[in-house]
Coordinates of C-alpha atoms and ligand atoms in Angstrom, one line a residue:
M351 CA 42.6 13.9 142.5
E352 CA 44.7 17.1 142.9
E353 CA 47.7 15.2 142.0
A354 CA 46.9 13.9 138.8
I355 CA 46.1 17.1 137.4
G356 CA 49.5 19.6 138.6
K357 CA 49.9 22.7 139.8
E358 CA 50.5 24.3 136.2
T359 CA 46.5 22.5 135.2
F360 CA 45.4 24.6 138.5
K361 CA 46.8 27.4 136.6
K362 CA 45.3 27.0 133.4
I363 CA 41.5 26.5 135.1
W364 CA 41.8 29.6 136.3
D365 CA 43.9 31.4 133.2
Q366 CA 41.5 30.3 130.8
A367 CA 38.3 30.5 132.6
L368 CA 37.6 27.6 130.5
F369 CA 36.8 24.7 133.4
F370 CA 32.8 23.6 132.7
R371 CA 32.5 26.5 129.6
P372 CA 33.8 24.8 126.3
G373 CA 36.0 27.3 125.0
S374 CA 34.1 30.3 123.3
K375 CA 35.0 30.1 119.6
E376 CA 33.7 26.3 119.0
P377 CA 29.4 27.1 118.7
I378 CA 27.2 25.3 121.7
G379 CA 25.3 22.1 119.8
M380 CA 24.4 18.5 120.4
M381 CA 25.5 15.4 119.2
E382 CA 23.0 12.5 119.3
V383 CA 25.2 9.3 120.1
E384 CA 23.3 5.3 119.8
G385 CA 20.2 7.9 121.0
V386 CA 21.2 9.8 123.7
P387 CA 22.1 13.7 123.4
F388 CA 24.9 14.9 124.2
P389 CA 25.8 18.9 124.1
T390 CA 28.7 19.6 121.8
P391 CA 31.7 20.6 122.4
F392 CA 31.6 20.5 126.5
I393 CA 30.7 16.4 125.4
N394 CA 33.1 15.2 122.4
M395 CA 32.8 12.1 120.6
K396 CA 36.9 10.8 121.4
T397 CA 36.1 10.8 124.6
L398 CA 33.1 8.8 124.1
D399 CA 34.8 6.0 121.9
A400 CA 37.5 6.4 124.2
M401 CA 35.1 5.2 126.9
K402 CA 34.8 1.8 124.8
T403 CA 38.2 0.6 126.2
W404 CA 38.9 2.3 129.4
E405 CA 40.9 0.4 132.2
A406 CA 38.6 0.1 135.3
R407 CA 39.1 -1.5 138.9
P408 CA 37.8 -3.5 141.1
D409 CA 38.5 -1.3 144.0
D410 CA 36.4 2.4 141.9
V411 CA 33.4 3.7 143.0
F412 CA 31.3 4.7 140.5
V413 CA 28.7 7.5 141.1
V414 CA 26.6 7.4 138.6
S415 CA 23.4 9.2 137.9
Y416 CA 20.6 11.0 135.3
P417 CA 21.5 14.6 135.9
K418 CA 20.1 15.9 138.3
S419 CA 18.9 13.3 140.4
G420 CA 21.4 13.7 143.7
T421 CA 24.8 13.8 142.3
T422 CA 26.3 15.9 143.6
W423 CA 25.0 14.6 147.5
T424 CA 25.6 11.1 146.5
Q425 CA 29.2 12.2 145.9
E426 CA 29.9 13.6 149.1
V427 CA 28.2 10.9 150.9
V428 CA 30.2 8.7 148.5
S429 CA 33.6 10.1 149.4
A430 CA 32.9 11.3 153.0
I431 CA 32.7 6.9 152.9
C432 CA 35.2 6.4 151.6
Y433 CA 38.1 8.7 153.3
K434 CA 36.5 6.6 156.7
G435 CA 34.5 10.1 157.3
D436 CA 37.8 11.6 158.1
L437 CA 36.2 15.2 157.8
D438 CA 39.3 17.8 158.0
E439 CA 40.5 15.6 155.0
V440 CA 37.9 15.3 152.7
N441 CA 37.3 19.2 153.2
K442 CA 41.0 19.6 152.7
S443 CA 40.0 19.3 148.0
H444 CA 36.9 20.5 146.5
S445 CA 34.5 17.1 145.3
N446 CA 35.0 18.8 141.8
F447 CA 38.3 16.9 142.5
R448 CA 38.2 14.3 144.6
I449 CA 34.8 12.9 142.7
P450 CA 35.8 13.9 139.2
F451 CA 33.5 13.6 136.6
M452 CA 34.6 11.0 134.0
E453 CA 33.5 11.8 130.8
A454 CA 33.3 16.0 131.0
P455 CA 36.8 18.1 130.1
M456 CA 39.1 19.7 133.2
I457 CA 39.2 22.1 130.0
S458 CA 38.2 21.5 126.6
S459 CA 40.5 23.2 124.9
D460 CA 42.8 21.1 123.0
E461 CA 45.0 23.7 122.1
L462 CA 45.6 23.5 125.3
K463 CA 47.2 20.7 125.8
I464 CA 45.5 19.4 129.2
P465 CA 44.1 15.7 129.1
P466 CA 41.1 14.6 129.1
T467 CA 39.9 13.9 132.8
H468 CA 39.3 10.1 132.5
E469 CA 43.0 10.1 131.8
I470 CA 43.8 12.4 134.6
I471 CA 42.0 9.8 136.3
G472 CA 43.9 7.2 135.3
K473 CA 46.3 8.4 137.2
M474 CA 44.9 8.5 141.0
K475 CA 45.6 6.3 143.2
S476 CA 43.4 3.6 144.3
P477 CA 40.7 3.8 145.8
R478 CA 39.2 6.1 142.9
T479 CA 36.0 8.0 143.3
I480 CA 34.5 9.1 139.9
K481 CA 31.2 10.6 138.3
S482 CA 29.2 10.0 135.3
H483 CA 25.9 11.0 134.0
L484 CA 27.1 8.1 131.0
P485 CA 23.3 6.2 130.4
G486 CA 24.2 2.4 131.4
H487 CA 24.9 0.9 127.0
L488 CA 28.4 4.2 126.9
L489 CA 29.8 3.6 130.5
P490 CA 32.3 1.9 130.1
P491 CA 32.0 -2.2 130.1
D492 CA 35.1 -3.0 131.9
I493 CA 33.6 -1.6 135.5
M494 CA 31.0 -4.6 135.3
K495 CA 34.0 -7.0 134.2
K496 CA 35.9 -5.6 136.7
K497 CA 32.2 -5.5 139.2
S498 CA 33.5 -2.3 140.3
R499 CA 30.6 -0.7 142.6
I500 CA 28.1 1.8 141.6
V501 CA 26.1 3.6 143.5
Y502 CA 23.1 4.3 141.1
V503 CA 20.5 7.5 142.2
A504 CA 17.4 8.4 141.1
R505 CA 15.1 11.1 141.9
N506 CA 11.2 11.4 141.3
P507 CA 11.6 12.9 137.2
K508 CA 9.3 15.4 137.6
D509 CA 11.3 17.1 140.6
V510 CA 14.8 16.2 138.2
A511 CA 12.6 18.4 135.5
V512 CA 12.7 20.9 137.5
S513 CA 15.8 21.4 138.9
Y514 CA 16.9 21.2 135.1
F515 CA 14.7 24.1 134.3
Y516 CA 17.5 26.2 136.3
F517 CA 20.6 24.2 135.3
H518 CA 19.9 24.6 131.3
N519 CA 20.2 28.6 132.5
M520 CA 22.1 28.9 134.7
N521 CA 25.3 27.2 132.6
P522 CA 24.8 29.5 129.5
S523 CA 28.0 27.8 128.1
I524 CA 27.2 24.6 128.1
F525 CA 23.4 24.3 127.8
K526 CA 21.2 26.2 125.1
S527 CA 19.1 27.9 127.0
Y528 CA 14.9 27.7 127.6
P529 CA 13.3 31.1 127.9
T530 CA 10.0 29.5 129.4
W531 CA 8.9 25.8 131.3
D532 CA 7.1 24.4 129.3
E533 CA 9.4 24.6 126.3
F534 CA 12.1 22.8 128.4
L535 CA 9.6 20.3 129.8
Q536 CA 8.7 19.4 126.7
D537 CA 12.0 19.1 125.2
F538 CA 12.7 17.0 129.1
N539 CA 9.3 15.0 128.6
N540 CA 11.1 14.0 125.1
G541 CA 14.3 13.2 126.1
K542 CA 16.0 15.8 123.8
V543 CA 18.1 17.0 127.1
Y544 CA 21.5 16.0 127.7
S545 CA 21.4 11.9 128.6
G546 CA 18.1 11.1 127.0
T547 CA 15.4 9.6 128.6
W548 CA 15.4 9.7 132.4
W549 CA 13.0 6.3 132.2
E550 CA 16.1 4.5 130.0
H551 CA 18.9 6.1 131.8
Y552 CA 17.0 4.4 135.5
L553 CA 16.0 1.7 134.1
Y554 CA 19.1 0.1 132.6
F555 CA 20.1 0.4 136.6
W556 CA 17.5 -0.4 137.7
N557 CA 17.4 -3.6 135.5
I558 CA 20.7 -5.1 137.6
R559 CA 19.8 -3.0 140.6
H560 CA 20.0 -6.7 142.3
E561 CA 24.1 -7.4 140.9
S562 CA 26.8 -7.5 143.5
N563 CA 28.0 -4.2 142.9
V564 CA 24.7 -2.2 142.3
L565 CA 23.1 0.4 144.9
F566 CA 20.1 1.7 143.8
L567 CA 19.7 5.4 145.7
K568 CA 16.5 7.4 145.6
F569 CA 16.9 10.5 146.2
E570 CA 13.7 11.1 148.6
D571 CA 14.9 7.9 150.8
M572 CA 18.3 10.6 151.5
K573 CA 15.7 13.3 151.8
R574 CA 13.5 10.6 154.5
D575 CA 16.7 9.2 156.4
L576 CA 19.6 10.5 154.7
R577 CA 21.8 8.7 157.6
G578 CA 19.9 5.5 156.8
V579 CA 21.0 5.9 153.6
V580 CA 24.4 6.7 154.8
Q581 CA 24.6 3.5 156.5
K582 CA 23.6 1.4 153.9
T583 CA 26.1 2.9 151.0
A584 CA 29.0 2.3 154.5
D585 CA 27.6 -1.2 154.0
F586 CA 27.2 -1.6 150.7
L587 CA 31.0 -0.4 150.0
G588 CA 32.5 -2.8 152.2
Y589 CA 33.4 0.1 155.4
K590 CA 33.2 -0.1 159.1
L591 CA 31.9 3.2 160.3
S592 CA 31.3 3.9 163.7
S593 CA 27.9 4.8 164.6
D594 CA 30.0 8.5 165.4
V595 CA 31.6 8.9 161.8
I596 CA 27.9 7.5 160.4
D597 CA 26.9 10.7 162.6
K598 CA 28.9 13.2 161.2
I599 CA 29.3 11.7 157.9
T600 CA 25.4 12.9 158.1
D601 CA 25.6 15.5 159.4
H602 CA 28.1 16.5 156.5
C603 CA 26.1 15.5 154.1
T604 CA 22.5 17.8 154.6
F605 CA 22.3 20.1 152.0
E606 CA 22.9 23.3 154.7
N607 CA 25.9 22.1 155.1
M608 CA 26.4 21.5 151.9
K609 CA 25.8 24.9 151.2
S610 CA 27.3 26.1 153.1
N611 CA 30.2 24.0 153.0
P612 CA 32.9 26.0 150.0
M613 CA 34.6 22.9 149.4
T614 CA 30.9 20.2 148.8
N615 CA 29.3 23.5 146.9
P616 CA 29.8 23.2 143.4
D617 CA 29.7 27.0 143.1
T618 CA 32.8 27.3 145.1
L619 CA 34.8 25.8 142.4
F620 CA 36.3 28.6 141.7
K621 CA 37.0 29.5 144.9
H622 CA 38.8 26.5 145.8
V623 CA 41.0 26.7 142.0
A624 CA 42.0 30.3 143.5
A625 CA 43.0 29.1 146.6
V626 CA 45.3 26.9 145.4
I627 CA 47.2 28.7 142.7
A628 CA 47.5 31.4 145.6
A629 CA 49.4 28.5 147.3
S630 CA 51.6 27.8 144.5
G631 CA 53.1 31.1 145.1
E632 CA 52.4 32.1 141.1
N633 CA 50.0 35.7 140.1
M634 CA 46.2 34.8 140.3
S635 CA 45.7 35.6 135.9
P636 CA 47.6 37.4 133.2
P637 CA 47.6 41.4 133.7
G638 CA 44.4 42.2 131.9
H639 CA 43.0 38.9 132.4
A640 CA 39.6 38.7 134.0
G641 CA 39.3 34.9 135.6
P642 CA 36.5 33.6 135.4
P643 CA 33.0 34.4 134.0
H644 CA 31.0 34.4 137.2
G645 CA 34.2 35.3 139.6
D646 CA 34.8 32.4 142.4
K647 CA 31.3 30.5 140.9
Q648 CA 31.4 28.6 138.2
F649 CA 28.1 29.0 137.1
D650 CA 24.9 32.7 136.7
A651 CA 24.4 32.9 140.2
S652 CA 22.7 36.0 139.3
K653 CA 20.2 33.2 137.4
D654 CA 20.8 31.0 140.7
S655 CA 22.5 28.3 142.5
F656 CA 22.9 24.5 141.8
M657 CA 21.5 24.2 146.0
R658 CA 18.8 25.6 144.8
K659 CA 16.5 24.4 147.3
G660 CA 17.7 20.6 147.6
K661 CA 13.5 19.7 148.2
V662 CA 11.2 16.9 148.0
G663 CA 8.5 18.3 145.7
D664 CA 9.2 20.9 144.3
W665 CA 7.8 20.3 141.0
R666 CA 4.3 21.6 142.9
N667 CA 5.2 24.5 142.2
H668 CA 6.0 25.0 138.5
F669 CA 3.7 21.9 136.8
T670 CA 0.8 23.2 135.3
V671 CA -3.1 20.5 135.9
A672 CA -2.2 19.6 132.2
Q673 CA 1.1 19.6 132.3
N674 CA 1.1 17.3 136.2
Q675 CA -1.5 14.5 134.7
A676 CA 0.5 15.0 130.9
M677 CA 3.5 14.2 132.8
D678 CA 1.8 11.3 135.4
A679 CA 0.9 9.8 131.8
L680 CA 4.3 9.0 131.1
I681 CA 5.2 7.8 134.0
E682 CA 3.0 5.2 134.5
D683 CA 3.2 4.5 130.6
K684 CA 7.2 3.5 131.6
L685 CA 7.6 2.1 134.8
K686 CA 4.9 0.2 134.2
G687 CA 5.6 -3.3 135.4
T688 CA 8.9 -2.6 136.7
G689 CA 8.4 -1.9 140.3
L690 CA 9.8 1.4 140.0
K691 CA 8.3 3.4 141.5
F692 CA 8.8 7.4 143.6
Ligands
LIG1325 S1 24.7 18.0 138.6 O1 24.6 18.9 138.2 O2 23.3 16.1 137.2 O3 25.5 16.7 138.7 O4 23.1 17.7 139.3 P1 22.8 16.4 140.5 O5 23.9 17.0 141.8 O6 22.4 15.2 140.0 O7 21.6 17.5 141.5 C1 21.5 19.2 142.0 C2 19.8 19.4 142.4 O8 20.5 18.0 144.0 C3 20.2 19.4 145.4 N1 20.6 18.5 146.2 C4 20.9 18.3 146.7 N2 19.5 18.2 148.5 C5 19.1 17.5 149.3 N3 20.9 17.7 149.8 C6 21.9 17.6 150.1 N4 22.4 17.8 150.4 C7 22.0 18.4 148.1 N5 23.3 18.3 147.4 C8 22.8 18.7 146.5 C9 20.2 20.6 145.1 O9 19.9 21.8 145.1 C10 19.5 20.0 143.3 O10 18.3 20.2 143.5 P2 17.3 21.0 143.7 O11 16.5 20.5 143.1 O12 17.5 21.7 142.0 O13 17.8 21.8 144.5

């Protein structure tokens, strides 16, 4: 994707310090689109409208998920498979650029004249790998028409809630901060957070999981048997990879290795942006400009890190007995009869 973005944009990403940070002029808010809340100005209506006619390609691979379900992890598995396990190539570019986030802006300010991400993706060479958190009914319909591949990942909603709570607080330029876990959990269970209710998001894809272009994965299975999931995903995507290559990809995608690799850890995105600018011989920032607000980190590292724990069952350290009972009842109510279990 980096050729499609161009060096000039990289420079603006750094200088304006706006990547994943909406311009400070517009206040943070939420808008509801077809029943789904989106954080503004991070996600805008123009982009969601453009999705209706956005053109997919038959060889596109989409990683789709409800936030905090294992998206970044699945992206890396998919990306490494599509690079046929050539990790030297994979590690030349940060995952945010290898698998761009379709509905999110590279830079959210119109004045900077950076095209929205979905337009930049339009210039990428095939085969493209693309990330989206859009619920099924808001994804471009052309994806199902063209039978582009969708790798969907879901996670126990209790662990999603915990991960999402921390993510809100380390991301104050996009999300409302929550002083208490309980306040967050209430909004989460009422679908008042970005992407709405986890159950509607999950069930849309669960109900189409038998379509030939859809693979439904679970975070817990990746944790239990990552190699098995890498193999299954490679088979689904039609890549015949040797056992050694499957081993290499599995090792590349462990939590520890993804956390320590600056090209796979979303926290260290700016390190890469800075390196690209430096390699182009440009100055980093205009005099007096401080650069990104968190140095070479994308998020507020004093709060937490993106690659936080990567565990199954961290919810046990957060839910009270009453919260857990209520959540169990909600899960039972929403998933009853669907066959989807965590
Ligand atoms: S986002 O912002 O919606 O794209 O977040 P997402 O990537 O879906 O989820 C982030 C959580 O996934 C964990 N993670 C991993 N766990 C295990 N192994 C690997 N390789 C891995 N990569 C990311 C990450 O730590 C977040 O979970 P928590 O529970 O917060 O640690």
